[in-house]
Every structure is written in C-alpha cells, then in structure tokens.
Amino acid sequence: MESQVPRTCAATTVPSGDPNRVYPGDVVCHNGGTTANGGSRTYVVQSGDYLSGIAQRLGISWTQLTGYWSGNPSLIYPGEVLYY
C-alpha cells in the first residue's frame, strides 16, 4: 500500500486546521520542508542542542531543518534525526 504522506508542503498544516490541536494519526506538514525521508543529509540531536545552534553549525537556516517529532521548533529531543 502506498503512503498517503505528502512529500512537500507549502506551510504548516494539520487536519484540524489548528496547529495546537493535533490528534493521534494526524499527518502534520511543517514549514514547507520535506517529509522525514525527503532530506539528503541528517543530524542526530544531542542533549543540549537547539535548532538555531544546530543550523548555525551546519551553515543553514533553522527553517531548513525538518523531522522533529513535536512539530514545535522549540521542542526537540536527543536522538531525533533531523533532515536538511
């Protein structure tokens, strides 16, 4: 069965229309980025990391990082694989 997850999106979208209301099974598309398997490079989040710091070390904008589980750029977890 082919996945119905979009490869790209134009903005942050959730089925409910309210980014503060996400339900189990919802597919959330964030910030025009690709889905988790769409990026060509990866970075594994370490304890103490934050998106802007990671992006600065990689020489990119933090908005180019995708794949964080929470959908909230202020909330990332050690072990998450980010794509850029």
PDB file of C-alpha atoms in Angstrom:
ATOM      1  CA  MET A   1       0.000   0.000   0.000  1.00  0.00           C
ATOM      2  CA  GLU A   2       1.417   3.391  -0.995  1.00  0.00           C
ATOM      3  CA  SER A   3       1.814   6.025   1.714  1.00  0.00           C
ATOM      4  CA  GLN A   4      -0.549   8.984   1.587  1.00  0.00           C
ATOM      5  CA  VAL A   5       2.001  11.260   3.316  1.00  0.00           C
ATOM      6  CA  PRO A   6       2.812  14.299   1.155  1.00  0.00           C
ATOM      7  CA  ARG A   7       6.422  14.785   0.064  1.00  0.00           C
ATOM      8  CA  THR A   8       6.363  18.565   0.490  1.00  0.00           C
ATOM      9  CA  CYS A   9       4.026  21.240   1.819  1.00  0.00           C
ATOM     10  CA  ALA A  10       3.700  24.983   1.439  1.00  0.00           C
ATOM     11  CA  ALA A  11       3.035  25.827   5.096  1.00  0.00           C
ATOM     12  CA  THR A  12       2.390  24.292   8.475  1.00  0.00           C
ATOM     13  CA  THR A  13      -0.813  22.310   8.146  1.00  0.00           C
ATOM     14  CA  VAL A  14      -2.748  19.934  10.364  1.00  0.00           C
ATOM     15  CA  PRO A  15      -6.049  18.210   9.563  1.00  0.00           C
ATOM     16  CA  SER A  16      -7.921  20.131  12.281  1.00  0.00           C
ATOM     17  CA  GLY A  17      -6.689  23.472  10.907  1.00  0.00           C
ATOM     18  CA  ASP A  18      -5.470  24.380  14.414  1.00  0.00           C
ATOM     19  CA  PRO A  19      -1.725  23.739  14.965  1.00  0.00           C
ATOM     20  CA  ASN A  20      -2.409  23.484  18.709  1.00  0.00           C
ATOM     21  CA  ARG A  21      -4.866  20.619  18.165  1.00  0.00           C
ATOM     22  CA  VAL A  22      -3.220  17.501  16.774  1.00  0.00           C
ATOM     23  CA  TYR A  23      -4.697  14.031  17.176  1.00  0.00           C
ATOM     24  CA  PRO A  24      -3.069  10.568  17.037  1.00  0.00           C
ATOM     25  CA  GLY A  25      -2.669   9.527  13.425  1.00  0.00           C
ATOM     26  CA  ASP A  26      -2.719  13.095  12.051  1.00  0.00           C
ATOM     27  CA  VAL A  27      -0.139  13.891   9.389  1.00  0.00           C
ATOM     28  CA  VAL A  28       1.448  17.253  10.153  1.00  0.00           C
ATOM     29  CA  CYS A  29       3.269  19.127   7.421  1.00  0.00           C
ATOM     30  CA  HIS A  30       5.647  21.810   8.682  1.00  0.00           C
ATOM     31  CA  ASN A  31       7.323  24.855   7.204  1.00  0.00           C
ATOM     32  CA  GLY A  32       7.493  23.838   3.564  1.00  0.00           C
ATOM     33  CA  GLY A  33      10.019  21.136   4.400  1.00  0.00           C
ATOM     34  CA  THR A  34      10.067  17.609   3.132  1.00  0.00           C
ATOM     35  CA  THR A  35       8.889  14.580   4.995  1.00  0.00           C
ATOM     36  CA  ALA A  36      11.397  12.676   7.100  1.00  0.00           C
ATOM     37  CA  ASN A  37      12.745  10.615   4.210  1.00  0.00           C
ATOM     38  CA  GLY A  38      12.966  13.599   1.836  1.00  0.00           C
ATOM     39  CA  GLY A  39      16.153  15.265   3.110  1.00  0.00           C
ATOM     40  CA  SER A  40      19.525  14.219   1.770  1.00  0.00           C
ATOM     41  CA  ARG A  41      21.549  14.989   4.914  1.00  0.00           C
ATOM     42  CA  THR A  42      20.864  14.155   8.532  1.00  0.00           C
ATOM     43  CA  TYR A  43      21.837  15.322  12.001  1.00  0.00           C
ATOM     44  CA  VAL A  44      21.157  13.443  15.244  1.00  0.00           C
ATOM     45  CA  VAL A  45      20.068  15.751  18.077  1.00  0.00           C
ATOM     46  CA  GLN A  46      22.331  15.660  21.140  1.00  0.00           C
ATOM     47  CA  SER A  47      21.472  16.676  24.689  1.00  0.00           C
ATOM     48  CA  GLY A  48      21.607  20.485  24.969  1.00  0.00           C
ATOM     49  CA  ASP A  49      21.076  21.093  21.238  1.00  0.00           C
ATOM     50  CA  TYR A  50      18.627  23.660  19.917  1.00  0.00           C
ATOM     51  CA  LEU A  51      17.590  24.240  16.299  1.00  0.00           C
ATOM     52  CA  SER A  52      19.264  27.597  15.768  1.00  0.00           C
ATOM     53  CA  GLY A  53      22.535  26.285  17.218  1.00  0.00           C
ATOM     54  CA  ILE A  54      22.436  23.174  15.039  1.00  0.00           C
ATOM     55  CA  ALA A  55      21.639  25.280  11.980  1.00  0.00           C
ATOM     56  CA  GLN A  56      24.465  27.699  12.737  1.00  0.00           C
ATOM     57  CA  ARG A  57      26.965  24.820  12.972  1.00  0.00           C
ATOM     58  CA  LEU A  58      25.656  23.411   9.673  1.00  0.00           C
ATOM     59  CA  GLY A  59      25.688  26.817   7.948  1.00  0.00           C
ATOM     60  CA  ILE A  60      21.957  26.772   7.162  1.00  0.00           C
ATOM     61  CA  SER A  61      18.764  28.448   8.397  1.00  0.00           C
ATOM     62  CA  TRP A  62      16.948  26.652  11.227  1.00  0.00           C
ATOM     63  CA  THR A  63      13.856  26.618   8.991  1.00  0.00           C
ATOM     64  CA  GLN A  64      15.651  24.142   6.703  1.00  0.00           C
ATOM     65  CA  LEU A  65      15.715  21.531   9.481  1.00  0.00           C
ATOM     66  CA  THR A  66      12.821  19.074   9.427  1.00  0.00           C
ATOM     67  CA  GLY A  67      11.891  15.850  11.144  1.00  0.00           C
ATOM     68  CA  TYR A  68      11.412  16.902  14.765  1.00  0.00           C
ATOM     69  CA  TRP A  69       8.703  14.792  16.384  1.00  0.00           C
ATOM     70  CA  SER A  70       6.891  17.519  18.258  1.00  0.00           C
ATOM     71  CA  GLY A  71       6.270  19.743  15.229  1.00  0.00           C
ATOM     72  CA  ASN A  72       7.374  22.577  17.532  1.00  0.00           C
ATOM     73  CA  PRO A  73      10.768  24.105  16.665  1.00  0.00           C
ATOM     74  CA  SER A  74      11.288  24.985  20.333  1.00  0.00           C
ATOM     75  CA  LEU A  75      10.901  21.367  21.433  1.00  0.00           C
ATOM     76  CA  ILE A  76      13.426  18.824  20.154  1.00  0.00           C
ATOM     77  CA  TYR A  77      14.658  15.656  21.821  1.00  0.00           C
ATOM     78  CA  PRO A  78      18.052  13.922  21.979  1.00  0.00           C
ATOM     79  CA  GLY A  79      18.161  11.095  19.474  1.00  0.00           C
ATOM     80  CA  GLU A  80      15.820  12.713  16.956  1.00  0.00           C
ATOM     81  CA  VAL A  81      17.076  12.558  13.393  1.00  0.00           C
ATOM     82  CA  LEU A  82      16.756  15.919  11.653  1.00  0.00           C
ATOM     83  CA  TYR A  83      16.893  16.330   7.881  1.00  0.00           C
ATOM     84  CA  TYR A  84      18.211  19.243   5.856  1.00  0.00           C
TER      85      TYR A  84
END
